XYZ file of C-alpha atoms in Angstrom:
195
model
C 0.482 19.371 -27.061
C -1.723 20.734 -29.726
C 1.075 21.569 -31.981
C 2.540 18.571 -31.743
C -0.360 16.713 -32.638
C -0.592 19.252 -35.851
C 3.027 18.680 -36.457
C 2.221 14.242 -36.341
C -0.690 15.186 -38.657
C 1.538 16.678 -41.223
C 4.165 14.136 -40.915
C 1.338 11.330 -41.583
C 0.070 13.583 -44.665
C 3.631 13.859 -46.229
C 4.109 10.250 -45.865
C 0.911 9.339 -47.568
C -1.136 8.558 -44.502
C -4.371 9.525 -43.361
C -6.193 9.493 -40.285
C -9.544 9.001 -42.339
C -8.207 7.000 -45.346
C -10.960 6.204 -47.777
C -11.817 2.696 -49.190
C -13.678 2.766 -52.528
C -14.921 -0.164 -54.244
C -16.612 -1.157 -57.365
C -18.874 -3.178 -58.605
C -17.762 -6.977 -60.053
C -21.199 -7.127 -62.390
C -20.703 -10.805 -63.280
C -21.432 -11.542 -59.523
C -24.319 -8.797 -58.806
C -27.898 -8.338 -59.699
C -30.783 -6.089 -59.509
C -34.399 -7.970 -59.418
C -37.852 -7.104 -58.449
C -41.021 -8.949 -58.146
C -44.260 -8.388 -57.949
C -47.950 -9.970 -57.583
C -49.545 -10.574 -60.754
C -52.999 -11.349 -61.012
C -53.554 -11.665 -57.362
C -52.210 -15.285 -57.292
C -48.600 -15.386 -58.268
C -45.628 -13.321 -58.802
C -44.007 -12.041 -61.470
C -39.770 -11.122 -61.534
C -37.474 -9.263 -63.252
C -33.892 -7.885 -63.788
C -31.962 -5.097 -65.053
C -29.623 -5.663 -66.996
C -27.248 -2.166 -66.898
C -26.667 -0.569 -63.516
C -23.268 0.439 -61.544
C -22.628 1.715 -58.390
C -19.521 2.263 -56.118
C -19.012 2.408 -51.831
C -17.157 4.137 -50.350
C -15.850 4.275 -46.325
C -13.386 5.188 -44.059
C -14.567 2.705 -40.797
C -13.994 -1.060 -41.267
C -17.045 -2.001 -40.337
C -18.895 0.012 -43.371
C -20.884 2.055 -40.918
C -20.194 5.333 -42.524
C -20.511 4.192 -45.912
C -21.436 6.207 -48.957
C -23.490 4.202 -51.466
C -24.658 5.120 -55.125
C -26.404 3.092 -57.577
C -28.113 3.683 -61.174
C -29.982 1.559 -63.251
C -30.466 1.640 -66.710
C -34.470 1.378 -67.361
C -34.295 0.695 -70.874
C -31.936 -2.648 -69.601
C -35.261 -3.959 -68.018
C -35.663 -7.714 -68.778
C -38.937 -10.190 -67.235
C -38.145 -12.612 -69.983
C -41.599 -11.328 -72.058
C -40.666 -8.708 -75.293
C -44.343 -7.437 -74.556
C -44.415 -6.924 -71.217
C -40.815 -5.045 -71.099
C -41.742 -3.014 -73.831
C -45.302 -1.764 -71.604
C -42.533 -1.325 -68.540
C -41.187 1.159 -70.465
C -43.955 2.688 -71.618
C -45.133 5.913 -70.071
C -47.433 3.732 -67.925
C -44.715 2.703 -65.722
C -41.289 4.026 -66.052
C -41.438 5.986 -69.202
C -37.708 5.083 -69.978
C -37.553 7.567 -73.273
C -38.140 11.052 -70.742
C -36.861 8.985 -67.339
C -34.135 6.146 -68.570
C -32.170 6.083 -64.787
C -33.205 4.727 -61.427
C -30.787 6.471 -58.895
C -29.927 5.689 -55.256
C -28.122 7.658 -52.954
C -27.258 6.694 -49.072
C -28.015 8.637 -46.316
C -26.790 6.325 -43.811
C -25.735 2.504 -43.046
C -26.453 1.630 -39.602
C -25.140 -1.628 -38.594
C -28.129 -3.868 -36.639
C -25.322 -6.848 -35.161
C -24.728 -9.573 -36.458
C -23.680 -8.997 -39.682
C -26.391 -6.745 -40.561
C -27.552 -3.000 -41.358
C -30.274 -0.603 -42.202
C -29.476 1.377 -45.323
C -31.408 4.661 -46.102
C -31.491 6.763 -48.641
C -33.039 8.439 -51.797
C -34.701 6.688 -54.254
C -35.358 7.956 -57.610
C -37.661 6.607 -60.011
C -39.201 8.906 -63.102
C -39.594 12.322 -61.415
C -40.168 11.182 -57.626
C -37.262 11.179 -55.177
C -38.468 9.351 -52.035
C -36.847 8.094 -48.375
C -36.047 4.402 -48.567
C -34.638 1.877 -46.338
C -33.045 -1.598 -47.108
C -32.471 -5.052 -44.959
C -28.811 -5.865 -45.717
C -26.783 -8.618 -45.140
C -22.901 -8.274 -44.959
C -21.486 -11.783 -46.402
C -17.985 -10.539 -45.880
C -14.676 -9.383 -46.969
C -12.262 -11.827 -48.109
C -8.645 -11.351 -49.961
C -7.769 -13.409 -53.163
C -5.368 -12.775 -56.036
C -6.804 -9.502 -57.140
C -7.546 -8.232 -54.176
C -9.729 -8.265 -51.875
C -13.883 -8.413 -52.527
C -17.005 -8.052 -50.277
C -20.651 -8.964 -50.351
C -23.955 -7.798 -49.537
C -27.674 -8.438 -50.259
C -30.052 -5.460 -49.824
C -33.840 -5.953 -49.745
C -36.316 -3.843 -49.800
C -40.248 -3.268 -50.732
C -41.696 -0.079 -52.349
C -45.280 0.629 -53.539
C -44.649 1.465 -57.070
C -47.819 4.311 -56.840
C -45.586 6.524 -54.748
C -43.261 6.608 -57.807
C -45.932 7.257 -60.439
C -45.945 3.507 -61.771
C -49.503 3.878 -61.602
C -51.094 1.390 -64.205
C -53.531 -0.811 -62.926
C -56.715 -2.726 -63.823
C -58.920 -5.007 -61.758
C -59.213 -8.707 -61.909
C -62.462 -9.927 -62.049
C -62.499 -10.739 -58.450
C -61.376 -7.011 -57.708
C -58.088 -7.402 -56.889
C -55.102 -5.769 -58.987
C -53.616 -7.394 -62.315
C -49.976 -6.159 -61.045
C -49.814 -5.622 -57.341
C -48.520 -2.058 -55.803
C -46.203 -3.366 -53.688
C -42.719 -4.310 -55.396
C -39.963 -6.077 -53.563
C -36.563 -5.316 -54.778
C -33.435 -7.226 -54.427
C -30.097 -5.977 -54.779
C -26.896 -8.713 -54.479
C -23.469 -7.126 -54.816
C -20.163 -8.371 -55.323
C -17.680 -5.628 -54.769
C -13.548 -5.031 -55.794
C -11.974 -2.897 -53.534
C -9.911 0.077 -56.209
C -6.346 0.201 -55.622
């Protein structure tokens, strides 16, 4: 029995088959985005987007389960819509984009919650600091169209930017912080599946 089941695996390999066939897919940028936001002077928010970043999946189970994700951002791609302000994100007071220009991501594990949803872990890099992460995500989907076929998720998730070493911060005159420590990040992908 067991060396017929060797001699079936070989078959399948010759003919270009395999039991654990790997899906990769690839980013469609015109239909993604990375933004954050984050209190500004206690009473609002204030957003932002990168503007550079890729990532690929890749899985062998349908339902994603055992999917490997990687992302990077570009720091230097940073955008809030304020010259001024990007230019002091950069700065060596948060990201310091000239000695640390990447954000990286790297999956540990998806673990699908039901319903269309998962917990994503993994490593999060910002400047020097490589820290355990998790992220809500919301499966929209797979569909097939004329180029193939596409999926989509949204990942959310909220970090205090201290643990990273984005550690600028001044008090309001009613104590509480110009730019809050907690910054909630929102990833929404559109993905091509690579023939």
């Amino acid at each position: 029995m067991q060396k017929w089941n060797v001699l079936m695996v070989a078959a399948a390999m010759t003919l270009g088959f395999s039991a654990s066939a790997q899906t990769k897919w690839k980013l469609d940028k015109g239909h993604s985005s990375v933004r954050f936001s984050v209190n500004h002077m206690v009473v609002s928010e204030a957003e932002g987007t990168f503007k550079m970043w890729d990532g690929t999946v890749e899985h062998s189970k349908d339902d994603f389960s055992d999917a490997k994700i990687a992302f990077t951002v570009d720091v230097n791609s940073i955008n809030t819509d304020n010259e001024r302000r990007d230019g002091h994100l950069k700065s060596d007071d948060f990201f310091n984009a000239e000695k640390y220009p990447t954000i990286k991501f790297e999956s540990t594990s998806m673990k699908p919650l039901g319903n269309n949803k998962y917990s994503l872990s993994g490593n999060l890099t910002i400047r020097d600091v490589t820290k355990p992460v998790t992220f809500e995500v919301s499966h929209g989907g797979v569909i097939a169209g004329g180029r193939g076929r596409k999926a989509g998720f949204k990942a959310t998730t909220t970090i205090n930017r201290f643990d990273y070493n984005l550690k600028w911060d001044r008090a309001t005159e009613t104590g509480g912080l110009v730019v809050g420590k907690d910054v909630e990040v929102t990833v929404k992908v559109e993905l091509d599946e690579v023939k």
